[in-house]
Coordinates of N, CA, C and O in Angstrom, one line a residue:
M1 N -25.2 -17.3 -69.8 CA -25.4 -18.5 -70.5 C -24.5 -19.5 -69.9 O -23.3 -19.4 -69.9
S2 N -25.0 -20.6 -69.3 CA -24.2 -21.6 -68.7 C -23.7 -22.7 -69.7 O -24.3 -22.8 -70.7
I3 N -22.7 -23.4 -69.3 CA -22.2 -24.4 -70.2 C -23.2 -25.6 -70.4 O -23.3 -26.2 -71.4
W4 N -24.1 -25.8 -69.3 CA -25.1 -26.8 -69.4 C -26.2 -26.4 -70.5 O -26.7 -27.3 -71.2
R5 N -26.5 -25.2 -70.5 CA -27.5 -24.7 -71.5 C -26.9 -24.9 -73.0 O -27.6 -25.2 -73.9
V6 N -25.6 -24.6 -73.1 CA -25.0 -24.8 -74.4 C -25.0 -26.2 -74.8 O -25.3 -26.6 -76.0
I7 N -24.6 -27.1 -73.9 CA -24.6 -28.5 -74.2 C -26.1 -29.0 -74.5 O -26.3 -29.8 -75.5
L8 N -27.0 -28.5 -73.8 CA -28.4 -28.9 -74.0 C -28.9 -28.4 -75.4 O -29.7 -29.1 -76.1
S9 N -28.5 -27.2 -75.7 CA -28.9 -26.6 -77.0 C -28.3 -27.4 -78.2 O -28.8 -27.3 -79.3
I10 N -27.2 -28.0 -78.0 CA -26.6 -28.8 -79.0 C -27.3 -30.1 -79.2 O -27.5 -30.5 -80.4
F11 N -27.7 -30.7 -78.1 CA -28.4 -32.0 -78.3 C -29.9 -31.9 -78.5 O -30.4 -32.7 -79.2
C12 N -30.5 -31.0 -77.8 CA -32.0 -30.8 -78.0 C -32.3 -29.4 -77.8 O -32.7 -28.9 -76.7
P13 N -32.3 -28.6 -78.8 CA -32.5 -27.1 -78.7 C -33.8 -26.7 -78.1 O -33.8 -25.7 -77.3
P14 N -34.9 -27.3 -78.4 CA -36.2 -26.8 -77.7 C -36.1 -26.9 -76.2 O -36.7 -26.1 -75.5
L15 N -35.4 -27.9 -75.7 CA -35.4 -28.0 -74.2 C -34.5 -26.9 -73.6 O -34.7 -26.5 -72.5
A16 N -33.6 -26.4 -74.4 CA -32.7 -25.4 -73.9 C -33.4 -24.0 -73.7 O -32.9 -23.2 -72.9
V17 N -34.4 -23.8 -74.5 CA -35.1 -22.5 -74.4 C -36.5 -22.6 -73.8 O -37.3 -21.7 -74.0
L18 N -36.7 -23.5 -72.9 CA -38.0 -23.7 -72.2 C -38.4 -22.5 -71.4 O -39.6 -22.2 -71.4
D19 N -37.5 -21.9 -70.8 CA -37.8 -20.7 -69.9 C -37.9 -19.4 -70.7 O -38.2 -18.4 -70.0
R20 N -37.7 -19.4 -71.9 CA -37.7 -18.2 -72.7 C -39.1 -17.8 -73.3 O -39.3 -16.8 -74.0
G21 N -40.1 -18.7 -73.1 CA -41.4 -18.4 -73.6 C -41.9 -19.3 -74.7 O -41.1 -20.0 -75.3
C22 N -43.2 -19.4 -74.9 CA -43.8 -20.3 -75.9 C -43.3 -20.0 -77.3 O -43.1 -20.9 -78.1
G23 N -43.2 -18.7 -77.7 CA -42.8 -18.4 -79.0 C -41.4 -18.8 -79.4 O -41.2 -19.3 -80.5
S24 N -40.5 -18.7 -78.5 CA -39.2 -19.2 -78.7 C -39.1 -20.7 -78.8 O -38.4 -21.2 -79.7
I25 N -39.9 -21.4 -78.0 CA -39.9 -22.8 -78.1 C -40.4 -23.3 -79.5 O -39.8 -24.2 -80.1
I26 N -41.5 -22.7 -79.9 CA -42.1 -23.0 -81.2 C -41.2 -22.8 -82.4 O -41.0 -23.6 -83.3
I27 N -40.5 -21.6 -82.4 CA -39.6 -21.2 -83.4 C -38.4 -22.2 -83.5 O -38.0 -22.7 -84.5
V28 N -37.8 -22.5 -82.3 CA -36.7 -23.4 -82.3 C -37.1 -24.8 -82.7 O -36.4 -25.5 -83.4
F29 N -38.3 -25.2 -82.2 CA -38.7 -26.6 -82.6 C -38.9 -26.7 -84.1 O -38.5 -27.7 -84.7
L30 N -39.6 -25.7 -84.7 CA -39.8 -25.8 -86.1 C -38.5 -25.7 -86.9 O -38.3 -26.5 -87.9
L31 N -37.5 -24.9 -86.5 CA -36.2 -24.9 -87.1 C -35.5 -26.2 -86.9 O -34.8 -26.7 -87.8
W32 N -35.6 -26.8 -85.8 CA -35.0 -28.0 -85.4 C -35.6 -29.2 -86.3 O -34.8 -30.1 -86.7
L33 N -36.9 -29.1 -86.6 CA -37.5 -30.1 -87.5 C -36.9 -29.9 -88.9 O -36.8 -30.9 -89.7
C34 N -36.7 -28.7 -89.3 CA -36.1 -28.5 -90.7 C -34.7 -29.0 -90.8 O -34.3 -29.3 -91.9
G35 N -34.0 -28.9 -89.8 CA -32.6 -29.4 -89.8 C -32.0 -29.1 -88.4 O -32.4 -28.2 -87.7
W36 N -31.0 -29.9 -88.1 CA -30.4 -29.8 -86.8 C -29.6 -28.5 -86.6 O -29.8 -27.8 -85.6
V37 N -28.9 -28.1 -87.6 CA -28.1 -26.9 -87.5 C -28.9 -25.6 -87.3 O -28.6 -24.8 -86.4
P38 N -30.0 -25.4 -88.1 CA -30.8 -24.1 -87.8 C -31.4 -24.1 -86.4 O -31.4 -23.0 -85.8
G39 N -31.8 -25.2 -85.9 CA -32.3 -25.3 -84.5 C -31.3 -24.9 -83.5 O -31.5 -24.2 -82.5
V40 N -30.1 -25.4 -83.7 CA -29.0 -25.2 -82.7 C -28.6 -23.7 -82.8 O -28.4 -23.0 -81.7
I41 N -28.5 -23.1 -84.0 CA -28.1 -21.7 -84.1 C -29.2 -20.8 -83.5 O -28.9 -19.9 -82.8
A42 N -30.5 -21.1 -83.7 CA -31.5 -20.3 -83.2 C -31.5 -20.4 -81.6 O -31.7 -19.4 -81.0
A43 N -31.3 -21.6 -81.1 CA -31.3 -21.7 -79.6 C -30.1 -21.0 -79.0 O -30.3 -20.3 -78.0
L44 N -29.0 -21.0 -79.7 CA -27.8 -20.3 -79.2 C -28.0 -18.8 -79.3 O -27.6 -18.0 -78.4
V45 N -28.7 -18.3 -80.3 CA -29.0 -16.9 -80.5 C -29.9 -16.4 -79.4 O -29.8 -15.4 -78.8
I46 N -31.0 -17.2 -79.2 CA -32.0 -16.8 -78.1 C -31.3 -16.9 -76.7 O -31.6 -16.0 -75.9
L47 N -30.5 -17.8 -76.5 CA -29.9 -17.9 -75.2 C -28.8 -16.8 -74.9 O -28.6 -16.4 -73.8
N48 N -28.3 -16.3 -76.0 CA -27.2 -15.3 -75.9 C -27.8 -13.9 -75.9 O -27.1 -12.9 -75.8
N49 N -29.1 -13.7 -76.0 CA -29.8 -12.4 -76.0 C -29.6 -11.8 -74.6 O -30.1 -12.3 -73.6
P50 N -29.0 -10.6 -74.6 CA -28.7 -10.0 -73.3 C -30.0 -9.3 -72.6 O -30.0 -9.0 -71.5
K51 N -31.0 -9.1 -73.4 CA -32.2 -8.4 -72.9 C -33.0 -9.3 -72.0 O -33.9 -8.9 -71.3
R52 N -32.9 -10.6 -72.0 CA -33.7 -11.6 -71.3 C -32.8 -12.2 -70.3 O -32.0 -12.8 -70.1

């Protein structure tokens, strides 16, 4: 996980997970609409997943 991805996930979480698939983008986008903090946390968790 690069520093640029972390910064992008803080400002616009759906853009940070664009290469992780459609499901990840939709989940992060919906959480981001519910509130800024859940979207950021979800994006950071998805980016920190070692399997991808």
